[in-house]
C-alpha cells in the first residue's frame, strides 16, 4: 500500500518549476509535506474493510439460512414431472405430491395482468415528471407516488376491496387482486423509470432539438430508447417485487386447488396462496413438504425474473 | 442555401438574470463569424438564441429581434422546431446518440422527422459524411456504434449529423475544445470548406483559431461578474486582430486580461 502512496510523490515534484501552483509557492511547499498521513489512512482503511466484511457476512447468514431451509426441504418435489404439470385437485393434506402448475400459471397470469396495467401508467407518469412536469402539478404527483410507495400491501388490498366489492358489488377474483398489486407496482415503476430517464444526458435531448426534432419525438425515440434497458430492468424488478405479495391475495383472491384461467370469475390459484394453504396442515409431513416446494418454486420464479432483468440490462446497455 | 442573420437589440435572460444585453449584429451569409470573449460573457447564451435553443432551458427568454433574411425567428407564428431545422448546431462536447450506429446518427435528423426512403437516406448519409471529411474513415463500419469513434471523429460525426438535415446556418459552440491539435485542424479545414455552402458562426477561446478560420470576429465582454455580457465590437477578423477600434478588444487579444 505504502509503495503506491509513495509513488504519487514524484507527481507533485513533476510540476514544472516555472509553473506556479494554485495557492502560489507556499501552496506547493504544503503539497510536498503531505506525504506522512498515509500511514494513519491505511489503518483506517483496514478497519473500514474489516467492518464492512463483517456486516456483509452478518447479512448473508439469514439469506443463506433461508435458502438452505427451503432447498433442503422442498427441492425433491421439484424433481418430479407431476409438480410442473399437475394441480392439487383431489389431493388431501395427508396425500403426498400433486402439482403446482395451476399456481405457477395463476401467479404468472396475475402479475402479467398487473404489469399490463401498471407499466404504462408508471412509465407515462415518470416521463411526465422528468420530461414535462414543472410546478405544482408535478410536485403533487411526485408526492402522491411517494405516499403510494409507502402504502402497506394490506391497505392497498382493503382499498380495492372497498371499491371493487363493497361499492361496485363485484366479486372477489384474480383481477381484483391484480388491481391491488397495480397500486403496489406503480410507484416502483415510476421511481425506477425516473432514475433511468434522469441518467440520460441532457446533451442528447439538446442534440435532437438542434436537429429540428419535436420534443415528443425526442422523448420517445431518443430519451426512452436510450433508457430502454434500464426501464425494462426496473419493470422486471417491480414484477418480481409484487409476485410474492400475499395480503392482497388473502383478501381478494381466494385459493383454488384446480386449474383456473379466468381472472375475472371465481377463486384463483397462486403460489403464495398455495403456500398458505399447506401451511394450515403444517403438522403433516406431506403438506409441509409441498409448502416448502411451493416456496422454492416462488423463489425460483422471482430469481428468474431478476436474472432476465440483469441480462437485458447487460445486453441492452449502450455498447461501445 | 446560406442566409444572413440580423440581430437587433437582443436581451437574453435566465429567469430574472439578464445574461446578455443589447446585442445588435449582422452575420453575413457564406462566411465564418467567430465569437470571442472571456468566460461567462454570454457567447454560448447568445449563440443559442440564434436557433431558439435558449428557450429549452427553464426560465430562458429573449427580448429583441432576430431576422433570418426576411423571417422573424421570434415571431409568434414561428415554430421553434422549424427554426432549428434551418439553423443547425454543433456542441462543445461531441454528443452522438449512444444507441445508434454511425449511419443512424447521421440519418437521425431525417428519420426522426419521418424520412423513410432508404435510397434518399443512403445518399444523404454518404454526402454528409463526405462533407464532414469522415467518409473514408467510417465507410466500412457504418453499422458500428457512433460512440465507438475517437473524440475528433465523433465531433465530425456530429457535424455530419447537423449538415444532413441541410440547414442554412451552422452554429458551433467551441467545437474543438475537447479535441487534440490534429483533429482540431481537421475540423478547421472542414469549416473552411463548409463556408461555401453554409453561414457559420463559431464560438472559440482560441484566438489563433478565430484568426485562422473566421472572416469576421465579434468580441463580447462583461463589466463585472453578475453584469450582463455585451457585444463590444464586430468587424473583419484582420481588423479585430490588427487594429481594433476598442481598447478592451486590444487588451483581450494581446492577453492583457480575460
Ligand atoms: N442554465 C443557466 N442558468 C442560469 N444562468 C446561466 C445558465 N447558463 C449560463 N448562465 C449564465 O449566463 C452567463 C453567460 O454564460 P455563457 O455560458 O453564455 O458564457 P460563455 O461566454 O459561453 O462562457 P464560456 O466561454 O466559459 O463558455 C454566465 O453568467 C452564466 O453563469
Ligand atoms: Mg460557452
Coordinates of C-alpha atoms and ligand atoms in Angstrom, one line a residue:
Chain A
X1 CA 0.0 0.0 0.0
X2 CA 2.6 2.5 1.1
X3 CA 4.6 2.0 -2.1
X4 CA 1.6 3.1 -4.1
X5 CA 1.1 6.2 -1.9
X6 CA 4.8 7.0 -2.2
X7 CA 4.7 6.7 -5.9
X8 CA 2.4 9.7 -6.0
X9 CA 5.0 12.0 -4.7
X10 CA 7.1 12.4 -7.8
X11 CA 3.9 13.6 -9.4
X12 CA 3.9 16.6 -7.2
X13 CA 7.5 17.2 -7.9
X14 CA 6.9 17.0 -11.6
X15 CA 5.1 20.3 -11.6
X16 CA 7.4 22.3 -13.8
X17 CA 9.4 24.8 -11.8
X18 CA 8.2 27.9 -13.7
X19 CA 4.5 26.9 -13.1
X20 CA 3.0 28.5 -10.1
X21 CA 0.6 26.1 -8.5
X22 CA -2.7 27.2 -7.1
X23 CA -2.0 29.0 -3.9
X24 CA 1.4 30.1 -5.0
X25 CA 4.8 28.8 -3.9
X26 CA 3.6 28.3 -0.3
X27 CA 0.8 26.1 -1.7
X28 CA 3.4 23.8 -3.3
X29 CA 5.5 23.5 -0.2
X30 CA 2.4 22.4 1.6
X31 CA 1.9 19.7 -1.1
X32 CA 5.4 18.5 -0.6
X33 CA 4.8 17.9 3.2
X34 CA 1.7 15.9 2.6
X35 CA 3.5 12.5 2.5
X36 CA 3.1 11.5 6.1
X37 CA -0.6 11.0 6.9
X38 CA -0.8 7.9 4.6
X39 CA 0.0 5.5 7.4
X40 CA -2.9 6.7 9.5
X41 CA -5.1 6.5 6.4
X42 CA -4.0 2.9 5.8
X43 CA -5.0 1.8 9.3
X44 CA -8.4 3.4 8.9
X45 CA -8.7 1.7 5.5
X46 CA -8.1 -1.7 7.0
X47 CA -10.5 -1.1 9.9
X48 CA -13.2 0.0 7.5
X49 CA -12.7 -3.1 5.3
X50 CA -13.0 -5.5 8.3
X51 CA -16.2 -3.8 9.5
X52 CA -17.7 -4.0 6.0
X53 CA -16.8 -7.6 5.5
X54 CA -18.2 -8.4 9.0
X55 CA -21.5 -6.7 8.2
X56 CA -21.7 -8.4 4.9
X57 CA -21.4 -11.8 6.5
X58 CA -23.9 -10.9 9.1
X59 CA -26.4 -10.0 6.3
X60 CA -25.6 -13.2 4.5
X61 CA -26.4 -15.5 7.4
X62 CA -30.2 -15.3 7.3
X63 CA -30.2 -15.3 3.5
X64 CA -28.1 -18.5 3.3
X65 CA -30.2 -20.0 6.1
X66 CA -33.5 -19.3 4.3
X67 CA -32.2 -20.7 1.0
X68 CA -30.8 -23.8 2.7
X69 CA -34.0 -24.5 4.6
X70 CA -36.2 -24.1 1.5
X71 CA -33.9 -26.0 -0.8
X72 CA -33.3 -28.9 1.6
X73 CA -37.0 -29.3 2.4
X74 CA -38.6 -28.6 -0.9
X75 CA -36.2 -29.5 -3.7
X76 CA -37.0 -33.1 -4.1
X77 CA -40.7 -32.4 -5.1
X78 CA -39.4 -30.1 -7.9
X79 CA -37.7 -33.1 -9.5
X80 CA -41.0 -34.8 -10.4
X81 CA -42.7 -34.1 -13.6
X82 CA -46.0 -34.0 -11.8
X83 CA -45.0 -30.9 -9.9
X84 CA -44.7 -28.9 -13.1
X85 CA -47.7 -30.3 -14.9
X86 CA -50.4 -31.2 -12.4
X87 CA -52.6 -29.5 -9.9
X88 CA -53.8 -30.2 -6.3
X89 CA -57.3 -31.3 -7.2
X90 CA -58.5 -34.3 -5.1
X91 CA -55.2 -34.2 -3.2
X92 CA -55.8 -34.1 0.5
X93 CA -53.4 -32.6 3.0
X94 CA -52.2 -36.1 4.0
X95 CA -51.7 -37.2 0.4
X96 CA -48.2 -36.7 -0.9
X97 CA -47.2 -34.8 -4.0
X98 CA -49.5 -33.3 -6.6
X99 CA -48.6 -30.5 -8.9
X100 CA -48.1 -26.7 -8.7
X101 CA -48.8 -25.9 -12.4
X102 CA -52.1 -24.3 -11.5
X103 CA -50.5 -21.9 -9.0
X104 CA -47.5 -21.2 -11.2
X105 CA -49.7 -20.3 -14.2
X106 CA -52.0 -18.3 -11.9
X107 CA -49.2 -16.3 -10.4
X108 CA -47.7 -15.5 -13.8
X109 CA -51.1 -14.6 -15.3
X110 CA -51.9 -12.4 -12.4
X111 CA -48.6 -10.5 -12.4
X112 CA -48.9 -10.3 -16.1
X113 CA -52.2 -8.5 -15.8
X114 CA -50.7 -6.3 -13.1
X115 CA -47.8 -5.4 -15.3
X116 CA -50.1 -4.7 -18.3
X117 CA -51.9 -2.0 -16.3
X118 CA -49.1 -0.7 -14.0
X119 CA -46.2 -0.5 -16.5
X120 CA -47.8 2.0 -19.0
X121 CA -49.2 4.1 -16.1
X122 CA -45.9 4.1 -14.3
X123 CA -43.8 4.9 -17.4
X124 CA -46.1 7.7 -18.6
X125 CA -46.0 9.2 -15.1
X126 CA -42.2 9.0 -15.0
X127 CA -41.9 10.6 -18.4
X128 CA -44.3 13.4 -17.4
X129 CA -42.3 14.0 -14.1
X130 CA -38.9 14.0 -15.8
X131 CA -39.5 15.5 -19.2
X132 CA -42.6 17.7 -18.9
X133 CA -43.5 18.3 -15.2
X134 CA -43.0 21.7 -13.8
X135 CA -44.5 23.4 -10.8
X136 CA -47.5 22.4 -8.6
X137 CA -49.0 19.5 -10.6
X138 CA -45.7 17.7 -10.9
X139 CA -44.9 18.2 -7.2
X140 CA -48.4 16.9 -6.3
X141 CA -47.9 13.8 -8.5
X142 CA -44.5 13.1 -7.1
X143 CA -45.8 13.4 -3.6
X144 CA -48.7 11.0 -4.4
X145 CA -46.2 8.5 -5.7
X146 CA -44.2 8.8 -2.5
X147 CA -47.3 8.1 -0.5
X148 CA -48.3 5.2 -2.7
X149 CA -44.9 3.6 -2.3
X150 CA -45.4 3.7 1.5
X151 CA -48.8 2.1 1.4
X152 CA -48.8 -1.3 3.1
X153 CA -50.0 -4.1 0.8
X154 CA -52.9 -5.0 3.1
X155 CA -54.1 -1.4 2.9
X156 CA -54.0 -1.4 -0.8
X157 CA -56.0 -4.7 -0.7
X158 CA -58.6 -3.3 1.6
X159 CA -58.9 -0.2 -0.6
X160 CA -59.6 -2.3 -3.7
X161 CA -62.0 -4.5 -1.6
X162 CA -63.9 -1.4 -0.6
X163 CA -64.2 -0.1 -4.2
X164 CA -64.5 -3.4 -6.1
X165 CA -66.6 -5.5 -3.8
X166 CA -68.4 -3.1 -1.4
X167 CA -69.1 -0.2 -3.7
X168 CA -69.4 -1.8 -7.1
X169 CA -70.7 -5.1 -5.8
X170 CA -68.3 -7.2 -8.0
X171 CA -67.0 -10.5 -6.8
X172 CA -63.5 -11.2 -5.5
X173 CA -61.3 -12.5 -8.3
X174 CA -57.8 -12.8 -9.6
X175 CA -58.4 -9.5 -11.4
X176 CA -59.3 -7.7 -8.2
X177 CA -56.1 -8.9 -6.6
X178 CA -54.2 -7.8 -9.7
X179 CA -55.7 -4.3 -9.2
X180 CA -54.3 -4.2 -5.6
X181 CA -50.9 -5.3 -7.0
X182 CA -51.1 -2.5 -9.5
X183 CA -51.2 0.0 -6.7
X184 CA -48.1 -1.5 -5.2
X185 CA -46.3 -1.8 -8.5
X186 CA -46.9 1.7 -9.9
X187 CA -44.6 3.5 -7.5
X188 CA -41.8 1.0 -8.1
X189 CA -42.0 1.5 -11.9
X190 CA -42.3 5.3 -11.6
X191 CA -39.3 5.6 -9.4
X192 CA -37.0 3.3 -11.3
X193 CA -38.0 4.8 -14.7
X194 CA -37.5 8.3 -13.3
X195 CA -34.0 7.3 -12.3
X196 CA -33.2 5.9 -15.7
X197 CA -34.6 8.9 -17.5
X198 CA -32.6 11.3 -15.3
X199 CA -29.4 9.3 -16.3
X200 CA -30.0 10.2 -20.0
X201 CA -27.6 13.2 -20.5
X202 CA -29.3 16.5 -21.4
X203 CA -26.9 16.8 -24.3
X204 CA -28.7 14.1 -26.1
X205 CA -32.0 15.9 -25.8
X206 CA -30.4 19.1 -27.0
X207 CA -28.7 17.3 -29.9
X208 CA -32.1 16.1 -31.0
X209 CA -33.8 19.5 -30.6
X210 CA -31.0 21.1 -32.6
X211 CA -31.8 18.8 -35.5
X212 CA -35.3 20.2 -35.5
X213 CA -36.8 17.1 -33.9
X214 CA -40.0 17.9 -32.0
X215 CA -40.0 17.3 -28.2
X216 CA -42.3 14.3 -28.1
X217 CA -40.3 12.5 -30.8
X218 CA -37.2 13.3 -28.9
X219 CA -38.7 11.8 -25.7
X220 CA -39.9 8.6 -27.5
X221 CA -37.0 8.0 -29.9
X222 CA -34.0 9.3 -28.1
X223 CA -34.7 9.5 -24.3
X224 CA -36.9 6.4 -23.9
X225 CA -34.7 4.5 -26.4
X226 CA -31.5 5.4 -24.5
X227 CA -33.0 4.5 -21.2
X228 CA -34.8 1.4 -22.6
X229 CA -32.8 -1.4 -21.0
X230 CA -32.8 0.3 -17.6
X231 CA -36.5 0.8 -17.7
X232 CA -37.1 -2.9 -18.6
X233 CA -34.9 -4.0 -15.8
X234 CA -36.8 -1.8 -13.4
X235 CA -40.1 -3.2 -14.6
X236 CA -38.9 -6.8 -14.2
X237 CA -37.7 -6.0 -10.7
X238 CA -41.1 -4.4 -10.0
X239 CA -42.9 -7.6 -11.2
X240 CA -40.6 -9.7 -9.0
X241 CA -41.5 -7.4 -6.1
X242 CA -45.3 -7.9 -6.4
X243 CA -45.1 -11.6 -7.3
X244 CA -44.7 -12.7 -3.7
X245 CA -47.2 -10.3 -2.2
X246 CA -49.7 -12.2 -0.2
X247 CA -52.0 -9.8 1.7
X248 CA -54.0 -8.8 -1.5
X249 CA -54.5 -12.4 -2.4
X250 CA -55.7 -13.3 1.1
X251 CA -58.3 -10.6 0.9
X252 CA -59.2 -10.5 -2.8
X253 CA -58.4 -13.9 -4.5
X254 CA -59.4 -17.0 -2.6
X255 CA -57.3 -20.0 -3.4
X256 CA -58.4 -23.0 -5.5
X257 CA -56.6 -26.3 -5.9
X258 CA -57.7 -26.6 -9.5
X259 CA -56.7 -25.0 -12.8
X260 CA -58.4 -21.7 -13.2
X261 CA -57.6 -19.4 -16.1
X262 CA -60.4 -17.0 -15.7
X263 CA -59.1 -13.9 -13.9
X264 CA -62.5 -12.3 -13.6
X265 CA -64.6 -15.0 -12.0
X266 CA -64.2 -17.3 -9.1
X267 CA -61.3 -18.4 -7.0
X268 CA -57.8 -18.1 -8.3
X269 CA -54.7 -20.2 -7.7
X270 CA -51.4 -18.5 -6.9
X271 CA -48.2 -19.7 -5.3
X272 CA -48.3 -17.6 -2.2
X273 CA -51.8 -18.9 -1.5
X274 CA -50.7 -22.5 -2.2
X275 CA -48.0 -22.0 0.4
X276 CA -50.6 -20.6 2.8
X277 CA -52.9 -23.5 2.2
X278 CA -50.4 -26.1 3.0
X279 CA -49.1 -24.1 6.0
X280 CA -52.5 -24.8 7.5
X281 CA -51.6 -28.5 7.8
X282 CA -48.0 -28.0 8.5
X283 CA -48.0 -30.8 11.1
X284 CA -48.5 -33.3 8.2
X285 CA -45.2 -34.1 6.5
X286 CA -47.0 -34.3 3.1
X287 CA -48.4 -30.8 3.4
X288 CA -45.1 -29.3 4.9
X289 CA -43.1 -30.7 2.0
X290 CA -45.5 -29.2 -0.5
X291 CA -45.3 -25.9 1.3
X292 CA -41.5 -25.8 1.0
X293 CA -41.6 -26.9 -2.6
X294 CA -44.1 -24.2 -3.5
X295 CA -41.9 -21.6 -1.6
X296 CA -38.9 -22.8 -3.6
X297 CA -40.8 -22.5 -6.8
X298 CA -41.8 -19.0 -6.0
X299 CA -38.2 -18.1 -5.2
X300 CA -37.1 -19.6 -8.5
X301 CA -39.7 -17.5 -10.4
X302 CA -38.5 -14.3 -8.7
X303 CA -34.9 -15.2 -9.3
X304 CA -35.5 -15.9 -13.0
X305 CA -37.2 -12.5 -13.4
X306 CA -34.2 -10.9 -11.7
X307 CA -31.8 -12.8 -13.9
X308 CA -33.7 -11.9 -17.1
X309 CA -33.7 -8.2 -15.9
X310 CA -29.9 -8.3 -15.4
X311 CA -29.4 -10.0 -18.8
X312 CA -31.5 -7.4 -20.6
X313 CA -29.6 -4.6 -18.7
X314 CA -26.3 -6.2 -19.7
X315 CA -27.1 -6.8 -23.4
X316 CA -29.3 -3.8 -23.9
X317 CA -26.9 -1.3 -22.3
X318 CA -25.2 1.1 -24.6
X319 CA -22.3 -0.6 -26.4
X320 CA -19.0 1.0 -27.2
Chain B
X1 CA -28.7 28.0 -49.3
X2 CA -26.9 30.2 -46.9
X3 CA -28.8 33.1 -45.2
X4 CA -28.0 36.3 -43.4
X5 CA -28.8 36.8 -39.8
X6 CA -29.7 40.2 -38.5
X7 CA -29.9 40.7 -34.7
X8 CA -31.3 43.9 -33.2
X9 CA -31.2 44.9 -29.6
X10 CA -31.2 41.4 -28.1
X11 CA -31.5 40.9 -24.4
X12 CA -31.3 37.3 -23.1
X13 CA -32.4 36.2 -19.7
X14 CA -32.2 33.2 -17.4
X15 CA -35.2 33.8 -15.3
X16 CA -34.7 37.2 -13.8
X17 CA -30.9 37.2 -14.5
X18 CA -30.0 39.2 -17.6
X19 CA -27.1 37.3 -19.2
X20 CA -26.7 39.3 -22.4
X21 CA -27.7 42.9 -23.1
X22 CA -28.3 45.0 -26.2
X23 CA -26.6 42.9 -28.9
X24 CA -27.1 44.0 -32.5
X25 CA -25.1 42.5 -35.3
X26 CA -25.3 41.1 -38.8
X27 CA -23.9 37.7 -39.6
X28 CA -23.0 37.5 -43.3
X29 CA -24.0 34.6 -45.5
X30 CA -21.4 32.2 -46.7
X31 CA -18.8 33.4 -44.2
X32 CA -17.5 32.4 -40.9
X33 CA -18.2 34.6 -37.9
X34 CA -16.2 33.9 -34.7
X35 CA -17.4 34.9 -31.2
X36 CA -14.6 35.6 -28.8
X37 CA -14.5 36.9 -25.3
X38 CA -13.8 36.0 -21.7
X39 CA -15.6 33.1 -20.0
X40 CA -19.1 33.9 -18.8
X41 CA -19.6 36.9 -21.1
X42 CA -22.6 35.2 -22.8
X43 CA -21.2 33.8 -26.0
X44 CA -22.9 30.5 -25.7
X45 CA -26.0 32.1 -24.4
X46 CA -26.2 34.4 -27.3
X47 CA -25.4 31.7 -29.9
X48 CA -28.2 29.6 -28.6
X49 CA -30.7 32.4 -29.1
X50 CA -29.9 32.3 -32.8
X51 CA -31.7 28.9 -33.3
X52 CA -34.1 29.3 -30.3
X53 CA -32.3 26.6 -28.3
X54 CA -32.1 29.1 -25.4
X55 CA -35.7 28.7 -24.6
X56 CA -35.2 25.0 -23.9
X57 CA -33.7 25.9 -20.6
X58 CA -36.4 26.5 -17.9
X59 CA -36.7 30.3 -17.4
X60 CA -34.8 31.1 -20.6
X61 CA -36.3 34.0 -22.5
X62 CA -35.3 36.6 -25.1
X63 CA -36.2 40.2 -25.9
X64 CA -35.4 41.8 -29.2
X65 CA -35.3 40.7 -32.8
X66 CA -33.5 38.0 -34.8
X67 CA -34.1 38.0 -38.5
X68 CA -33.1 35.2 -40.9
X69 CA -33.2 37.0 -44.2
X70 CA -36.7 38.4 -44.1
X71 CA -38.1 36.0 -41.5
X72 CA -38.5 37.0 -37.9
X73 CA -37.3 34.0 -35.9
X74 CA -39.2 35.1 -32.7
X75 CA -42.5 35.9 -34.4
X76 CA -45.4 34.3 -32.6
X77 CA -46.3 32.2 -35.6
X78 CA -42.7 30.9 -36.0
X79 CA -42.3 27.3 -34.8
X80 CA -39.0 26.8 -32.9
X81 CA -38.7 23.3 -34.4
X82 CA -38.7 24.8 -37.9
X83 CA -36.1 27.3 -36.9
X84 CA -33.8 24.6 -35.6
X85 CA -34.1 22.6 -38.8
X86 CA -33.0 25.7 -40.7
X87 CA -30.2 26.6 -38.2
X88 CA -28.2 23.6 -37.0
X89 CA -25.9 23.4 -34.1
X90 CA -22.8 21.6 -33.0
X91 CA -22.0 21.4 -29.4
X92 CA -18.8 21.7 -27.3
X93 CA -18.7 18.1 -26.3
X94 CA -19.3 15.5 -29.1
X95 CA -22.8 14.0 -28.4
X96 CA -23.6 11.2 -30.8
X97 CA -26.7 9.2 -29.9
X98 CA -25.2 6.3 -27.9
X99 CA -27.9 3.8 -29.0
X100 CA -27.4 4.5 -32.7
X101 CA -24.9 3.3 -35.3
X102 CA -22.8 5.8 -37.3
X103 CA -25.3 5.6 -40.1
X104 CA -28.3 6.0 -37.8
X105 CA -26.6 9.0 -36.1
X106 CA -26.2 10.8 -39.4
X107 CA -29.7 9.8 -40.6
X108 CA -31.3 10.7 -37.2
X109 CA -32.4 14.2 -38.1
X110 CA -34.2 13.0 -41.2
X111 CA -35.5 9.7 -39.8
X112 CA -36.9 11.3 -36.7
X113 CA -38.7 13.8 -39.0
X114 CA -40.3 11.0 -41.0
X115 CA -38.0 10.4 -43.9
X116 CA -38.0 6.6 -44.6
X117 CA -36.8 6.2 -48.1
X118 CA -33.7 4.1 -47.9
X119 CA -32.2 5.4 -51.1
X120 CA -32.6 9.0 -50.1
X121 CA -31.1 8.3 -46.7
X122 CA -28.2 6.4 -48.1
X123 CA -27.4 9.3 -50.4
X124 CA -27.6 11.9 -47.7
X125 CA -25.6 9.9 -45.2
X126 CA -22.8 9.4 -47.7
X127 CA -22.7 13.1 -48.8
X128 CA -22.9 14.3 -45.2
X129 CA -20.1 12.1 -44.1
X130 CA -18.1 13.2 -47.1
X131 CA -19.0 16.8 -46.3
X132 CA -17.7 16.2 -42.7
X133 CA -14.4 14.6 -44.0
X134 CA -15.3 11.4 -42.2
X135 CA -16.5 9.1 -45.0
X136 CA -13.2 7.4 -45.8
X137 CA -12.6 6.6 -42.1
X138 CA -16.0 5.1 -41.4
X139 CA -17.4 3.8 -44.7
X140 CA -16.6 0.2 -43.8
X141 CA -18.2 0.4 -40.4
X142 CA -21.3 2.4 -40.8
X143 CA -23.3 0.0 -38.7
X144 CA -20.9 0.2 -35.7
X145 CA -21.9 2.4 -32.8
X146 CA -21.2 6.1 -33.2
X147 CA -19.9 6.2 -29.6
X148 CA -17.0 3.9 -30.6
X149 CA -15.3 6.6 -32.6
X150 CA -12.5 8.8 -31.3
X151 CA -13.4 12.2 -29.9
X152 CA -12.4 14.0 -33.0
X153 CA -14.3 11.6 -35.3
X154 CA -17.3 11.8 -33.0
X155 CA -17.3 15.6 -33.4
X156 CA -17.1 15.3 -37.2
X157 CA -19.9 12.7 -36.9
X158 CA -21.9 15.4 -35.1
X159 CA -21.1 17.9 -37.8
X160 CA -22.2 15.3 -40.4
X161 CA -25.4 14.8 -38.4
X162 CA -26.0 18.6 -38.3
X163 CA -25.5 19.1 -42.1
X164 CA -27.5 16.1 -43.0
X165 CA -30.8 18.0 -42.4
X166 CA -29.4 20.6 -44.8
X167 CA -29.6 23.7 -42.7
X168 CA -28.9 27.2 -43.9
X169 CA -26.8 28.2 -40.9
X170 CA -24.5 26.2 -38.7
X171 CA -23.8 27.3 -35.2
X172 CA -20.7 25.8 -33.4
X173 CA -20.0 26.3 -29.7
X174 CA -16.3 25.6 -29.1
X175 CA -16.4 22.6 -31.4
X176 CA -12.7 21.9 -30.9
X177 CA -12.2 22.4 -27.2
X178 CA -12.3 18.7 -26.4
X179 CA -10.0 17.7 -29.3
X180 CA -6.3 17.3 -30.0
X181 CA -4.5 19.6 -32.4
X182 CA -4.7 17.2 -35.3
X183 CA -8.5 16.7 -35.0
X184 CA -8.8 20.5 -34.5
X185 CA -7.0 21.1 -37.7
X186 CA -9.3 18.6 -39.5
X187 CA -12.3 20.5 -38.2
X188 CA -10.9 23.9 -39.1
X189 CA -10.3 22.7 -42.7
X190 CA -13.8 21.4 -42.7
X191 CA -15.2 24.7 -41.6
X192 CA -13.3 26.4 -44.4
X193 CA -15.0 24.0 -46.9
X194 CA -18.4 24.3 -45.3
X195 CA -18.5 28.0 -45.6
X196 CA -19.0 27.9 -49.3
X197 CA -22.4 26.4 -48.6
X198 CA -23.4 27.5 -45.1
X199 CA -23.4 30.5 -42.9
X200 CA -21.2 29.6 -40.0
X201 CA -21.0 31.0 -36.5
X202 CA -18.3 29.6 -34.2
X203 CA -17.6 30.3 -30.6
X204 CA -13.9 29.8 -29.7
X205 CA -11.5 30.5 -26.9
X206 CA -8.6 30.0 -29.2
X207 CA -7.5 33.3 -30.8
X208 CA -5.4 31.6 -33.4
X209 CA -8.3 29.6 -34.4
X210 CA -10.6 32.6 -34.7
X211 CA -7.8 34.3 -36.8
X212 CA -7.4 31.2 -38.9
X213 CA -11.0 30.3 -39.7
X214 CA -13.1 33.4 -39.5
X215 CA -13.9 36.2 -41.8
X216 CA -15.5 38.3 -39.2
X217 CA -14.9 38.3 -35.4
X218 CA -17.2 39.6 -32.7
X219 CA -15.8 40.4 -29.3
X220 CA -18.0 40.1 -26.3
X221 CA -17.2 41.3 -22.8
X222 CA -18.8 42.0 -19.5
X223 CA -18.1 44.7 -17.0
X224 CA -18.1 42.5 -13.9
X225 CA -19.4 39.1 -12.9
X226 CA -23.2 39.4 -12.4
X227 CA -23.4 42.1 -15.0
X228 CA -24.9 41.2 -18.4
X229 CA -22.4 40.5 -21.3
X230 CA -22.3 42.9 -24.2
X231 CA -21.1 42.9 -27.7
X232 CA -18.1 45.2 -27.8
X233 CA -17.4 45.2 -31.5
X234 CA -17.7 43.1 -34.6
X235 CA -15.5 43.6 -37.6
X236 CA -13.4 41.9 -40.2
X237 CA -11.1 39.4 -38.5
X238 CA -7.9 41.0 -39.8
X239 CA -9.1 44.3 -38.4
X240 CA -10.1 43.0 -35.0
X241 CA -6.7 41.3 -34.6
X242 CA -4.5 44.1 -36.0
X243 CA -6.3 47.3 -35.4
X244 CA -9.4 47.0 -33.3
X245 CA -11.4 50.2 -32.6
X246 CA -11.9 49.4 -28.9
X247 CA -9.2 49.4 -26.3
X248 CA -10.7 46.4 -24.4
X249 CA -10.6 44.3 -27.6
X250 CA -7.0 45.1 -28.0
X251 CA -6.3 44.3 -24.3
X252 CA -8.1 41.0 -24.6
X253 CA -6.4 39.9 -27.8
X254 CA -3.0 40.8 -26.6
X255 CA -3.6 38.8 -23.5
X256 CA -3.6 41.7 -21.0
X257 CA -6.8 40.4 -19.3
X258 CA -9.5 37.8 -19.5
Ligands
LIG1 N1 -28.5 27.4 -17.5 C1 -28.2 28.6 -16.9 N2 -28.9 29.1 -15.9 C2 -28.6 30.3 -15.4 N3 -27.6 31.0 -15.8 C3 -26.8 30.6 -16.7 C4 -27.0 29.3 -17.4 N4 -26.1 29.1 -18.3 C5 -25.3 30.2 -18.3 N5 -25.7 31.1 -17.3 C6 -25.1 32.3 -17.0 O1 -25.1 33.2 -18.1 C7 -23.9 33.9 -18.3 C8 -23.3 33.6 -19.6 O2 -22.9 32.3 -19.7 P1 -22.4 31.6 -21.1 O3 -22.4 30.2 -20.9 O4 -23.2 32.1 -22.2 O5 -20.9 32.2 -21.2 P2 -19.8 31.9 -22.2 O6 -19.4 33.2 -22.8 O7 -20.3 30.9 -23.2 O8 -18.7 31.3 -21.3 P3 -17.6 30.2 -21.7 O9 -16.6 30.8 -22.6 O10 -17.0 29.8 -20.4 O11 -18.3 29.1 -22.4 C9 -23.0 33.5 -17.1 O12 -23.0 34.4 -16.1 C10 -23.6 32.2 -16.7 O13 -23.4 32.0 -15.3
LIG2 MG1 -19.7 28.8 -23.6

